[in-house]
Coordinates of C-alpha atoms and ligand atoms in Angstrom, one line a residue:
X6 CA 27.9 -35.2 -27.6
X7 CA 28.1 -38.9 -28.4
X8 CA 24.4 -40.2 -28.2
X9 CA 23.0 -41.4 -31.1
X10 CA 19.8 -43.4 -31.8
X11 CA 20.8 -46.1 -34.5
X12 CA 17.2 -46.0 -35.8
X13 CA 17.8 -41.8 -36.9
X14 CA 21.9 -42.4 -37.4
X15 CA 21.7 -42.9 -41.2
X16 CA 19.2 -39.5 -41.7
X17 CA 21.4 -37.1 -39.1
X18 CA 24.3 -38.5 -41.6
X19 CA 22.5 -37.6 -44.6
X20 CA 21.6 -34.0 -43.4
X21 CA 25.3 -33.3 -41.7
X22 CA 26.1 -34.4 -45.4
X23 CA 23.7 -32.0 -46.9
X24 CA 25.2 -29.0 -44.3
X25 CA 28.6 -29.7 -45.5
X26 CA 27.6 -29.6 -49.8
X27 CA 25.6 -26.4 -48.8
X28 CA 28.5 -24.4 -47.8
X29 CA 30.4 -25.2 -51.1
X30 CA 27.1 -23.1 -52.9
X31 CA 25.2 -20.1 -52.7
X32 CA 21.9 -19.8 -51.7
X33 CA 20.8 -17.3 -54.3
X34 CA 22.0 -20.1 -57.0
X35 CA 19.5 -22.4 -56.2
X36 CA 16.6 -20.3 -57.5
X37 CA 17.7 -21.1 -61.2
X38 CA 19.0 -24.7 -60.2
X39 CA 14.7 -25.2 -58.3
X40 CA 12.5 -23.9 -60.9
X41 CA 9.9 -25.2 -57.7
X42 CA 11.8 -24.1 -55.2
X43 CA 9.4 -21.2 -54.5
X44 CA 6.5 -23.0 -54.5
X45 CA 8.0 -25.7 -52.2
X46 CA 9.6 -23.4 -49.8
X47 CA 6.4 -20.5 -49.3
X48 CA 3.5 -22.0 -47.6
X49 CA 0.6 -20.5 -45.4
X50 CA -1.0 -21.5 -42.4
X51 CA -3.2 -19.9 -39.6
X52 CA -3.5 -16.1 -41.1
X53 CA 0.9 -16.3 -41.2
X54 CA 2.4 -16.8 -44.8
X55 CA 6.2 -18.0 -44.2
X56 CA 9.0 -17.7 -47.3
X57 CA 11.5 -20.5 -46.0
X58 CA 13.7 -20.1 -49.8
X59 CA 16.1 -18.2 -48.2
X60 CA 17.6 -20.7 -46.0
X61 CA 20.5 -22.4 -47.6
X62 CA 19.2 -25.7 -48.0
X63 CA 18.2 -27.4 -51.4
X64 CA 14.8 -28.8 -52.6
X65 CA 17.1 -32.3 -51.8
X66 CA 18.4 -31.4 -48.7
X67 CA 14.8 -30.4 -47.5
X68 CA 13.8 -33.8 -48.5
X69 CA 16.6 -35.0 -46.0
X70 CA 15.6 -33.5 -43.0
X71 CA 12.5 -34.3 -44.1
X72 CA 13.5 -38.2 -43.7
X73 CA 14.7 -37.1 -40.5
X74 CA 11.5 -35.8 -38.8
X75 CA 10.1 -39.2 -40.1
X76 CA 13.1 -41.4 -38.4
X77 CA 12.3 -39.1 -35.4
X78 CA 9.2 -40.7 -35.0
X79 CA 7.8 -37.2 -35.5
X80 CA 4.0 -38.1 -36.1
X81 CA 4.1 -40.0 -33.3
X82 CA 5.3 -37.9 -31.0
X83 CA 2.8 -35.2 -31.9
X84 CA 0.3 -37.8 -31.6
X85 CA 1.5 -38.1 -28.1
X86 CA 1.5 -34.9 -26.7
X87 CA -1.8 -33.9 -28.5
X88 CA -3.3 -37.0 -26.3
X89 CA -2.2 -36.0 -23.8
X90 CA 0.6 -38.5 -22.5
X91 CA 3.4 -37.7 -20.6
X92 CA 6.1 -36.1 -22.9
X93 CA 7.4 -34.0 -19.8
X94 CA 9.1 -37.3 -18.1
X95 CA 11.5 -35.8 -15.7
X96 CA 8.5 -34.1 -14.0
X97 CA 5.8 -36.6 -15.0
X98 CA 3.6 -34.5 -16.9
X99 CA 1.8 -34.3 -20.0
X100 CA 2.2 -30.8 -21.7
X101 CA -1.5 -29.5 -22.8
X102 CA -1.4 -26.0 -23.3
X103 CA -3.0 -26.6 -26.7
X104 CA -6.2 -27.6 -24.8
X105 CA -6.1 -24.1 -23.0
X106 CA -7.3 -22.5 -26.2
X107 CA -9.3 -25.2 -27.9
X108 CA -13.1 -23.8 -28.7
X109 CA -15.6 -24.9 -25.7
X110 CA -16.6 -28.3 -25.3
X111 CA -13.3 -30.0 -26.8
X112 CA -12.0 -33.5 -25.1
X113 CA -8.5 -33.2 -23.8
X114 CA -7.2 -35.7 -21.3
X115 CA -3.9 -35.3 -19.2
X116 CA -3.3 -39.0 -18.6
X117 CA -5.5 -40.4 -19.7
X118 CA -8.1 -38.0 -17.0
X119 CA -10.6 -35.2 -19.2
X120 CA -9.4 -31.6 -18.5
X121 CA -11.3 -29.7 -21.2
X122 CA -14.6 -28.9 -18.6
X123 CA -12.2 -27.8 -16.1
X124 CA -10.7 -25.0 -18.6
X125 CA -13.7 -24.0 -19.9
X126 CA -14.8 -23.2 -16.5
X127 CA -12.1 -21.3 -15.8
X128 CA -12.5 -19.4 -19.0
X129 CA -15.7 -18.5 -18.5
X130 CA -15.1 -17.4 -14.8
X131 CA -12.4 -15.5 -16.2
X132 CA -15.0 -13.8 -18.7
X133 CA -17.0 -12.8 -16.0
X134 CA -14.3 -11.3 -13.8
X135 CA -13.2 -9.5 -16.9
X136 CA -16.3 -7.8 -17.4
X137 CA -17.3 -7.2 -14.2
X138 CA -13.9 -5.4 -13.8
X139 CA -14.1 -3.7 -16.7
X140 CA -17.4 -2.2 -15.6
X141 CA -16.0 -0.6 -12.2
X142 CA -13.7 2.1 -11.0
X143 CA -10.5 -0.2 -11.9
X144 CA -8.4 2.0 -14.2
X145 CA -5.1 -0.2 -13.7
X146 CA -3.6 -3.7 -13.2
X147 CA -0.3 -4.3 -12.2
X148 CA 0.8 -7.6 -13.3
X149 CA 3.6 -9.0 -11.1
X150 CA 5.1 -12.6 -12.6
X151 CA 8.5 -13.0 -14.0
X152 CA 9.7 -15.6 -16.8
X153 CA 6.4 -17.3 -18.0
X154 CA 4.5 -15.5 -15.7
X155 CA 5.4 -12.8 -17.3
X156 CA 7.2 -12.8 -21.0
X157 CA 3.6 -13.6 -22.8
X158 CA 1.6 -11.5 -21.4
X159 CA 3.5 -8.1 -22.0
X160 CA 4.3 -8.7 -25.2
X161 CA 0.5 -9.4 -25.8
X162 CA -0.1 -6.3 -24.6
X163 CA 2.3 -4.6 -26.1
X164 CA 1.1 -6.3 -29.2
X165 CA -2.3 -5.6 -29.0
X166 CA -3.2 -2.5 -26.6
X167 CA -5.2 0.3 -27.7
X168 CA -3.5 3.8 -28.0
X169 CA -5.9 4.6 -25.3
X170 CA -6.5 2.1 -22.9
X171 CA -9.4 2.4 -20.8
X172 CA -7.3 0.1 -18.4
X173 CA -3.6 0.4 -18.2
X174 CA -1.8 -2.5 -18.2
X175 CA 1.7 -2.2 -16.3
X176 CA 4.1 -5.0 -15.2
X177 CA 7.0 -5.8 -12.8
X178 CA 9.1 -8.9 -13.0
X179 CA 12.1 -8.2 -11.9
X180 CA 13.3 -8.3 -7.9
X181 CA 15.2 -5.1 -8.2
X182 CA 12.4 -2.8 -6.6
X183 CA 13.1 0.1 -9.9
X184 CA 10.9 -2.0 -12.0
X185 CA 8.1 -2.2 -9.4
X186 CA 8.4 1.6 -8.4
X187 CA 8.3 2.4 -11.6
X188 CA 4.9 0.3 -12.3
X189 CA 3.1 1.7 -9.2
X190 CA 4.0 5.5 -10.1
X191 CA 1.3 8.2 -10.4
X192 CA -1.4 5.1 -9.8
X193 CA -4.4 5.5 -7.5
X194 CA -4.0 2.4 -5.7
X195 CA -8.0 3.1 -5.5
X196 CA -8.6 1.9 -8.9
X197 CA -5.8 -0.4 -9.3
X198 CA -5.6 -4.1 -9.5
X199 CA -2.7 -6.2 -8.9
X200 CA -2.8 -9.3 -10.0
X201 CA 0.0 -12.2 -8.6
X202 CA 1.0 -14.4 -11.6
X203 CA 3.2 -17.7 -10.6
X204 CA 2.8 -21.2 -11.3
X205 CA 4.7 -22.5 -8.1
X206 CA 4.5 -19.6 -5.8
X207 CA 7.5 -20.0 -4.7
X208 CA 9.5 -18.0 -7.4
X209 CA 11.8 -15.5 -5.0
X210 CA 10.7 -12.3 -7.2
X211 CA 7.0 -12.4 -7.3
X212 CA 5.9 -12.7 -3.7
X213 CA 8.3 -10.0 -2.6
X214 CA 7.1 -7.7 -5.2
X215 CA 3.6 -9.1 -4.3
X216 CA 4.4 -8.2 -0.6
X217 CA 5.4 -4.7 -1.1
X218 CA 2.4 -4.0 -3.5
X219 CA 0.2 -4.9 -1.0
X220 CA 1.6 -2.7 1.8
X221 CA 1.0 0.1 -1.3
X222 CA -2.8 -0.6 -1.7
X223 CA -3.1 -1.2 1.8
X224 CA -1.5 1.9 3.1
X225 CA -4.1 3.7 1.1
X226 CA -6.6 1.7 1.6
X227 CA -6.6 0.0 4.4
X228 CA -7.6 -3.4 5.0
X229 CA -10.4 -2.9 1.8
X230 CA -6.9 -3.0 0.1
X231 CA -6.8 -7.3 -0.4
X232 CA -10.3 -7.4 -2.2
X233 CA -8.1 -5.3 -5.4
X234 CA -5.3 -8.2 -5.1
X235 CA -6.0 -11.6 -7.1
X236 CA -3.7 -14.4 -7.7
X237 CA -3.3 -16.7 -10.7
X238 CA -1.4 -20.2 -9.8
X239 CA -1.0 -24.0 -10.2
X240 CA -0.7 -24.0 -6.3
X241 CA -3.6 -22.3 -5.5
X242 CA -3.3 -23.0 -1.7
X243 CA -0.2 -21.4 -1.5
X244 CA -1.9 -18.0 -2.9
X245 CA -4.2 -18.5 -0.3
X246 CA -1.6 -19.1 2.2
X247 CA -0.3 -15.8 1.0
X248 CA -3.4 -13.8 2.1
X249 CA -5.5 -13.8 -1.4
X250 CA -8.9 -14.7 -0.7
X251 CA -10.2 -18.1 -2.2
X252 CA -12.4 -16.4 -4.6
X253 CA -9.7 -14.3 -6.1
X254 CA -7.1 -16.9 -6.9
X255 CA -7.6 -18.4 -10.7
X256 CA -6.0 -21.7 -10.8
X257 CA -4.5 -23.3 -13.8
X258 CA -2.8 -26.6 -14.0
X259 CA 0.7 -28.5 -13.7
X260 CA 0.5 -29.9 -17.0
X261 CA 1.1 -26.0 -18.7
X262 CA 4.4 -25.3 -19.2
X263 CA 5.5 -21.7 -17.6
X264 CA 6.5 -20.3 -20.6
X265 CA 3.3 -22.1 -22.5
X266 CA 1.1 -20.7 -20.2
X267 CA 0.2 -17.7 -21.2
X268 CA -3.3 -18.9 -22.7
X269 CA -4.3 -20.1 -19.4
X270 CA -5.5 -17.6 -16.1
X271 CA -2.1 -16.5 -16.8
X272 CA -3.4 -13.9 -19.5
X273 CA -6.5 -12.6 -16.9
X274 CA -4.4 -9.3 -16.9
X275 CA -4.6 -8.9 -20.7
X276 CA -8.1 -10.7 -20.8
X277 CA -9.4 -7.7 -18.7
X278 CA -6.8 -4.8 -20.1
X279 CA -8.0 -5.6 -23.5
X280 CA -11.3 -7.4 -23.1
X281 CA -12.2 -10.3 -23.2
X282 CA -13.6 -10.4 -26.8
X283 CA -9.5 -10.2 -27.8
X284 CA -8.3 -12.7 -25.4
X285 CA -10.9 -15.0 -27.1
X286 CA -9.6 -14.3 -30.6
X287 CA -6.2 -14.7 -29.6
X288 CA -7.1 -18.1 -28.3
X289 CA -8.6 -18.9 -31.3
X290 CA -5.7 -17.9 -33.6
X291 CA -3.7 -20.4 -31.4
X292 CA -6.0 -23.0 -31.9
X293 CA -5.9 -22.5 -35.5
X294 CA -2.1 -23.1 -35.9
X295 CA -2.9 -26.2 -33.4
X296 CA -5.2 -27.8 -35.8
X297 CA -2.9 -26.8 -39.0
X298 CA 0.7 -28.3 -36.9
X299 CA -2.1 -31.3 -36.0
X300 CA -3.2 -32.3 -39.2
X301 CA -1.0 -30.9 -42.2
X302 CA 1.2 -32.9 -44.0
X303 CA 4.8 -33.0 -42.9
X304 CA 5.8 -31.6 -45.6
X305 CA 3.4 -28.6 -45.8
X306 CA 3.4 -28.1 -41.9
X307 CA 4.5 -24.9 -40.9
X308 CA 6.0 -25.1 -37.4
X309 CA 7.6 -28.8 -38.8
X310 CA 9.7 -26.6 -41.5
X311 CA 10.5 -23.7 -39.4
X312 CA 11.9 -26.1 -36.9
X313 CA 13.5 -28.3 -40.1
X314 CA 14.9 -24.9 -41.5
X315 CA 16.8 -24.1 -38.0
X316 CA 18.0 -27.5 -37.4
X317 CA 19.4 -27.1 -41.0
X318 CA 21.2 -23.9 -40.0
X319 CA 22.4 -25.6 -36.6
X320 CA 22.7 -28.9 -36.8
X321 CA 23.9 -29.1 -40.6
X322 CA 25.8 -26.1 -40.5
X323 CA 27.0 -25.5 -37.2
X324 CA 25.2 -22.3 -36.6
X325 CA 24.8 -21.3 -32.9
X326 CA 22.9 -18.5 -32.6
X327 CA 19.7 -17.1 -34.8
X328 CA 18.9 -13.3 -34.6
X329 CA 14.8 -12.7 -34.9
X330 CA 13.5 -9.5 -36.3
X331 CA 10.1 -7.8 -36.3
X332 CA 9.5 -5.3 -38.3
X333 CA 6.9 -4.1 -36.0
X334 CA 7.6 -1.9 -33.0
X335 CA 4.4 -3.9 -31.1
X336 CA 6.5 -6.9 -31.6
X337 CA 9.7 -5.8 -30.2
X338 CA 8.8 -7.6 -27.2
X339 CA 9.2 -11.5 -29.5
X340 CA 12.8 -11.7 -29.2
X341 CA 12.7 -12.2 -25.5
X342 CA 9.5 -14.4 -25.6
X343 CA 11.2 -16.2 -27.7
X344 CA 14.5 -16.6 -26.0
X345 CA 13.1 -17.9 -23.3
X346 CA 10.6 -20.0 -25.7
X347 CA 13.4 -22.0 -26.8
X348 CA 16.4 -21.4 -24.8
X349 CA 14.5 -22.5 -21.9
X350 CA 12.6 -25.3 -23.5
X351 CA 15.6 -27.1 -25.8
X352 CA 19.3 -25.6 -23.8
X353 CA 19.7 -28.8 -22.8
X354 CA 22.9 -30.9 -23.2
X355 CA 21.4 -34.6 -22.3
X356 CA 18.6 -36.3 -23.8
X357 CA 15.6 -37.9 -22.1
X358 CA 17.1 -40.4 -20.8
X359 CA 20.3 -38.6 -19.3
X360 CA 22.5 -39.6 -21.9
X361 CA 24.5 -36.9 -24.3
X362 CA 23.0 -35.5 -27.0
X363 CA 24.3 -36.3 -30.4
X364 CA 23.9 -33.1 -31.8
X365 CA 24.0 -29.7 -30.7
X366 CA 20.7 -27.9 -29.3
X367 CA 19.3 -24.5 -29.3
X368 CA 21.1 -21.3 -30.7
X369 CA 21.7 -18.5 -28.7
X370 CA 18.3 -16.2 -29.5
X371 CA 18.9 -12.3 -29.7
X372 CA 17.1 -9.7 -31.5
X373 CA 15.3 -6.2 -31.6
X374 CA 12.4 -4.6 -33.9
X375 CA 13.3 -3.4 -37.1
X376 CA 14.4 -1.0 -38.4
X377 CA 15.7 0.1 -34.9
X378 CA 18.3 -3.3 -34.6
X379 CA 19.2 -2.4 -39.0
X380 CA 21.1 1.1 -36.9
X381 CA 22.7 -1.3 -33.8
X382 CA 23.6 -5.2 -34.7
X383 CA 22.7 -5.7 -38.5
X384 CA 26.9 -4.7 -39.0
X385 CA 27.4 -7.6 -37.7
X386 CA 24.3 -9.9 -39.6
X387 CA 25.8 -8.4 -42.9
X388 CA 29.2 -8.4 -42.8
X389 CA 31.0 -10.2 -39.3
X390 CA 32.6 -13.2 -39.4
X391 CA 29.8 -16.1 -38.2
X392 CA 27.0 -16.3 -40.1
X393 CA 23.6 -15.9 -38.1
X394 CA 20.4 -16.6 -39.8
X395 CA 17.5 -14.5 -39.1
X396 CA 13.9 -15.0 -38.8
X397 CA 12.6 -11.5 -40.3
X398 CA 8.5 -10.7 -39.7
X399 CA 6.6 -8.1 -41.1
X400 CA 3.1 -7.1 -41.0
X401 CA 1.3 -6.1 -44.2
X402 CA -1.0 -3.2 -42.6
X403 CA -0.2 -0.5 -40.5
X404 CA -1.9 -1.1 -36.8
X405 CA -1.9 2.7 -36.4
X406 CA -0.4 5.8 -37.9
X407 CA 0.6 6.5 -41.4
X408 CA 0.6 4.3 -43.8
X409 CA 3.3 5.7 -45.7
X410 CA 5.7 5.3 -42.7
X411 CA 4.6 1.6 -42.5
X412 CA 5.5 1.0 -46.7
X413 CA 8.9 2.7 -45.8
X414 CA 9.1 0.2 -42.6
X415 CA 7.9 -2.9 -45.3
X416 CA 10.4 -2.0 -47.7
X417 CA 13.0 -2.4 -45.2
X418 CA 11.8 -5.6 -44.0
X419 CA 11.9 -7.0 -47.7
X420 CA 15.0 -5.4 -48.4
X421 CA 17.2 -6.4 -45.7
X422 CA 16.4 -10.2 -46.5
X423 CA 17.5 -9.7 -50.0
X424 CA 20.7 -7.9 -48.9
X425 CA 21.4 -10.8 -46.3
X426 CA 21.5 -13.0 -49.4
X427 CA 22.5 -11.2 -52.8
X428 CA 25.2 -9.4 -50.9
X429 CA 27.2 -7.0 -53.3
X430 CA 30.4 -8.4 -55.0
X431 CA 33.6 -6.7 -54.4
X432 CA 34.0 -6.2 -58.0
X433 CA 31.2 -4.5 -58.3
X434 CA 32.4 -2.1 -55.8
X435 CA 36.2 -2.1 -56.8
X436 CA 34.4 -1.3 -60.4
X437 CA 32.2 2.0 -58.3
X438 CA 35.2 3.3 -56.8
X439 CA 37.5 3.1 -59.9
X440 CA 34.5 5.1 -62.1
X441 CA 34.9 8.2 -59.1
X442 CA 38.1 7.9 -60.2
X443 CA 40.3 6.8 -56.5
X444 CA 43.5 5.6 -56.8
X445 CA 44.4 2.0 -57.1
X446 CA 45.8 2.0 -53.7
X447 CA 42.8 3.4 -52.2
X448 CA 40.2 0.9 -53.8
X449 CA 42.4 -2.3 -52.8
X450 CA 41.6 -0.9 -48.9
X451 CA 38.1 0.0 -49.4
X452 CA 36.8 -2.2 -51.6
X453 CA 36.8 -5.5 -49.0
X454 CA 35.4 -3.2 -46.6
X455 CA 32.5 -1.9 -48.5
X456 CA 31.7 -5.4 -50.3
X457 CA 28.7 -7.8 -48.9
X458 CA 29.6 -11.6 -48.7
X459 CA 25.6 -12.3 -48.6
X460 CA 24.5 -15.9 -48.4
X461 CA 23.4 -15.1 -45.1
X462 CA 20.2 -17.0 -44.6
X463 CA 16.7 -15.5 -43.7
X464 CA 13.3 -16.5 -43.2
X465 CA 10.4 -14.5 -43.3
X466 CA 6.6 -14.2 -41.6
X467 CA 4.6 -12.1 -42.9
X468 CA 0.8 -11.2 -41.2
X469 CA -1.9 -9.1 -43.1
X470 CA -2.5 -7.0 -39.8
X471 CA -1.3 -7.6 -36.7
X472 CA -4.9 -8.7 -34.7
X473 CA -5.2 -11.1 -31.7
X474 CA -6.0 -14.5 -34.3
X475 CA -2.3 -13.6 -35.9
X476 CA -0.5 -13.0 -33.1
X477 CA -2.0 -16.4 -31.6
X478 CA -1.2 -17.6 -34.6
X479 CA 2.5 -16.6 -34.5
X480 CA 3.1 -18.1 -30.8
X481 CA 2.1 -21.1 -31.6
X482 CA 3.8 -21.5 -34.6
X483 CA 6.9 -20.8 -32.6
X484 CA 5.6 -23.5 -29.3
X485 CA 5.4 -26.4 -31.9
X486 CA 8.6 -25.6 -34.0
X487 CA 10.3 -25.5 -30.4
X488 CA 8.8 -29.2 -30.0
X489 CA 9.6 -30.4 -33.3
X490 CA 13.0 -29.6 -32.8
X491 CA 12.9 -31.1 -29.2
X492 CA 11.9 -34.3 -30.9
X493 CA 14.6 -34.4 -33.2
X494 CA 17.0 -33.7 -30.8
X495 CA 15.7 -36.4 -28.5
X496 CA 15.4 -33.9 -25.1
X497 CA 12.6 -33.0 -23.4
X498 CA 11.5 -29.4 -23.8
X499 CA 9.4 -29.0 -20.8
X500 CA 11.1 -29.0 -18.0
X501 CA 14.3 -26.6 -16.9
X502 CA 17.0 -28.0 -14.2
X503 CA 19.2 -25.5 -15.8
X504 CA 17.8 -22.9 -13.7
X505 CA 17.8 -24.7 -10.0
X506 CA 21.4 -24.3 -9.2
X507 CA 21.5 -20.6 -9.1
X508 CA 18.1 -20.1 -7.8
X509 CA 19.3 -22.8 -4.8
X510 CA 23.1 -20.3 -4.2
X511 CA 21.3 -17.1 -4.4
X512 CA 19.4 -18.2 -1.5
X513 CA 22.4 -18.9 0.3
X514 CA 24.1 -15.7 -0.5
X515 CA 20.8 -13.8 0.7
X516 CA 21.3 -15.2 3.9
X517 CA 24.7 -14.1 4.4
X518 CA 24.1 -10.6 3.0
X519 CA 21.3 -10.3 5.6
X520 CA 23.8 -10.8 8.4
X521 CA 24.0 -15.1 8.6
X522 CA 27.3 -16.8 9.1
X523 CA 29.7 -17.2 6.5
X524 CA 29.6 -19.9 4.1
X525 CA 32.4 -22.2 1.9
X526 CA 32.5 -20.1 -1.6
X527 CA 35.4 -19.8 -4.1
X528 CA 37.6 -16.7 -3.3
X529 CA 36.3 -14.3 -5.7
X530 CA 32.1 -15.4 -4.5
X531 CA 33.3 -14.8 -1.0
X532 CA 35.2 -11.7 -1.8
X533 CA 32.3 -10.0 -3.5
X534 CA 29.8 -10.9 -0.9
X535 CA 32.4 -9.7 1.3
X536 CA 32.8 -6.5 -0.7
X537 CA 28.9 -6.3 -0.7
X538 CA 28.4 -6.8 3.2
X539 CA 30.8 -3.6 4.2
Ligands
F6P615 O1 13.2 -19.2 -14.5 C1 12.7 -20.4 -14.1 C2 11.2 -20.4 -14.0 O2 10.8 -21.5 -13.3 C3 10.5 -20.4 -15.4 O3 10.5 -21.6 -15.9 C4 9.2 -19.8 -15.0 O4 8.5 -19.4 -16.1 C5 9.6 -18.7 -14.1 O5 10.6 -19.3 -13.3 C6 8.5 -18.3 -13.1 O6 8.0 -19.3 -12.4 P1 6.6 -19.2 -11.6 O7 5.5 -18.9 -12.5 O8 6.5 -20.5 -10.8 O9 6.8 -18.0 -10.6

């Protein structure tokens, strides 16, 4: 890492400073050094109220990344993709998936060419196909997509579905034929839909499970079967090459992101699961978060200090990985959203221009809902030996069942961020033990063992209810804090070489398991695909 913009040099040295003073304090202390640190660090946008004064950074040291984002060019940047330009350079394309939920009649340009008629006529033909499915024997969609095509979509549904649904919504990603079996069991392929989600249509997972859920609806149904099959992709003639008829592929465009595009056709599936009244709102709780991350001051802009607050924690302090926790069981889907969110979007290790980055990139993503990940990895959050900052979210009301269960399930939320922080001194404990009267022997082992070290930094979102304009909200707070940080760290978020290479040798391996020659592999590849052919 050796790349370093001389116009940003002095402000990455001022918050690497700031990182190193920060570890020589504790994060708790700063409340009664800040009299305004509160009020500086808790801000609201979109429906989401976010408490950043946690984080181990000071009022100052705020004010120094701060200086950052503004050496980064930061406004312009945002200026930039919101116009449209091309801020996806090694693929040429501009990255618009904020015009996908702007309300009707809005003026995006890709280019420089308008795009906003083109998505509202797919959203309105995507209204209609919602209702009129909605209002026949369909009972069921089967959504097959994997990565982008995929992540959003369940965990909007998971999010969001009724306990009921009058349409179950079920899903298979994954090539390994369990996950599709397991989506197509006890279905009447009679009132199922599937519905092929990819953006190239040439992903090796989705037309093979496409393939085989074909041959299920069409063993039942015969040829009838294709008019339940519809396609969503930015290659639209190759879903047609791949037997869907014309009018049941929805296109959407190259300049969405995979993993951004979830408010394009790529949500049809949830669109008709839960209506298209939610879909809407979810939209619109986007588009809310786009005009607050559009217009808000920098330093009153949520995704812009989410991002600031985990560059602090990586980039100032060295931190590689970041745990995220919902305390809602309908979110327990966000972690992996997320991980691919930003480990797709900023794991990169060159900048823009090819050159090293300066600075380290993404951290590692991992996470579960709470409480269920306080009984598996929060051992490790409290008392291991890296520190790993956590992005805890709660949501105020319960979505359904009892209310009591949901304080108990609050309470948690709130009082696992003040344990990551207050910790509990070893005197305190050494003190506890001594009062039940142990031995001195005894309390020198246990006492290091039962004490917290706290100063382990969280931040928390919290929601009033958990409804389609929030959960919008809360996606896009995470797309532009993804870009902010891209920005600062000079790379461009929205492509993904990473993932060629093994894409590319997987396809060579496949045809050697299915009987081709041999090919040139290290000796423990060409043992195991040895191992695997007998
Ligand atoms: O994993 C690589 C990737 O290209 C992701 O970026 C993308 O979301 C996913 O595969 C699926 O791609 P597609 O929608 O083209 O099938």
């Amino acid at each position: 890492m050796n790349h370093r913009l001389p116009k940003t040099a002095a402000a990455w040295s001022r918050l690497e400073a700031a990182g190193t003073a920060a570890r020589d304090r504790r994060i708790e202390a700063l409340f009664a050094a800040e009299p305004d640190r509160l009020a500086r660090l808790t801000l609201s946008a979109a429906g989401l109220d976010l408490d950043l004064s946690k984080q181990p950074w000071s009022l100052a040291d705020l004010d120094a990344a701060l200086d950052l984002a503004r050496a980064s060019d930061l406004d312009a940047a945002r200026a930039a993709l919101l116009a449209g330009e091309i801020v996806n350079r090694s693929e040429e394309r501009p990255a618009l998936h904020m015009a996908l939920r702007a309300p009707p009649g809005a003026d995006f340009r890709a280019a420089g060419q308008p795009i906003s008629a083109e998505v509202d006529a797919t959203r309105a033909r995507m209204k209609a196909f919602a209702e009129q499915v909605r209002a026949g024997p369909i009972r069921a969609i089967v959504h097959i997509g994997i990565g982008g095509s995929d992540l959003g979509p369940r965990l909007i549904w998971e999010a969001l579905k009724p306990l009921s649904p009058r349409v179950e919504l079920r899903f298979a990603a994954n090539v390994d034929p369990a996950e599709l079996a397991q989506a197509l069991s006890g279905l009447d392929p009679a009132e199922t839909l599937v519905v092929v989600v990819s953006k190239t249509f040439t992903t090796l997972e989705t037309p093979t499970n496409a393939e085989t859920a074909r041959a299920w609806l069409r063993a039942a149904l015969g040829p009838a079967a294709d008019a339940q099959l519809v396609a969503v992709s930015a290659a639209p003639d190759r879903a047609q090459a791949f037997g869907v008829p014309a009018d049941q592929v929805f296109a959407f465009w190259d300049w969405v992101g995979g993993r951004y595009s979830l408010w394009s056709a790529v949500g049809l599936s949830c669109a008709v699961a839960l209506g298209f009244e939610a879909f809407e709102r979810l939209l619109a709780g986007a588009a809310a978060m786009d005009a607050h991350f559009a217009s808000a001051p920098l330093e009153t802009n949520a995704p812009v200090l989410l991002a600031l607050a985990h560059i602090f924690n990586r980039d100032g302090l060295g931190r590689p990985i970041r745990a995220v926790v919902p305390y809602a069981q309908r979110l327990r889907l966000l972690p992996a959203f997320l991980q691919q969110l930003e480990m797709e979007s900023n794991g990169k290790r060159v900048d823009a221009f090819g050159r090293p980055v300066a600075h380290p990139t993404a951290a590692a993503v991992f996470g579960d809902a709470g409480t269920n990940g306080q009984h598996a990895f929060f051992q490790l959050l409290h008392q291991g030996t890296d520190i790993i900052p956590v992005d805890i979210l709660a949501v105020r009301q319960a979505t359904d069942g009892d209310p009591a269960a949901q304080t108990k399930l609050l309470a948690n939320a709130v009082a696992q961020a003040e344990a990551l922080m207050v910790g509990r001194a070893e005197a305190e404990v050494r003190a506890e033990l001594a009062a039940k009267g142990l031995p001195a022997a005894e309390i020198d082992a246990l006492a290091p063992q039962r004490a917290f070290p706290g100063d382990r930094p969280s931040s928390f979102i919290l929601m009033d209810r958990l409804d389609p304009e929030r959960l919008g909200a809360l996606l896009a707070l995470y797309e532009h804090k993804v870009f902010v940080e891209g920005v600062l760290w000079g790379i461009n978020s929205f492509d993904q070489w990473g993932v060629e290479l093994g894409k590319t040798l997987a396809t060579r391996v496949l045809a050697e398991l299915e009987g081709g020659p041999p090919g040139a592999h290290d000796p423990s590849t060409a043992a195991l695909i040895r191992k695997l052919k007998t």
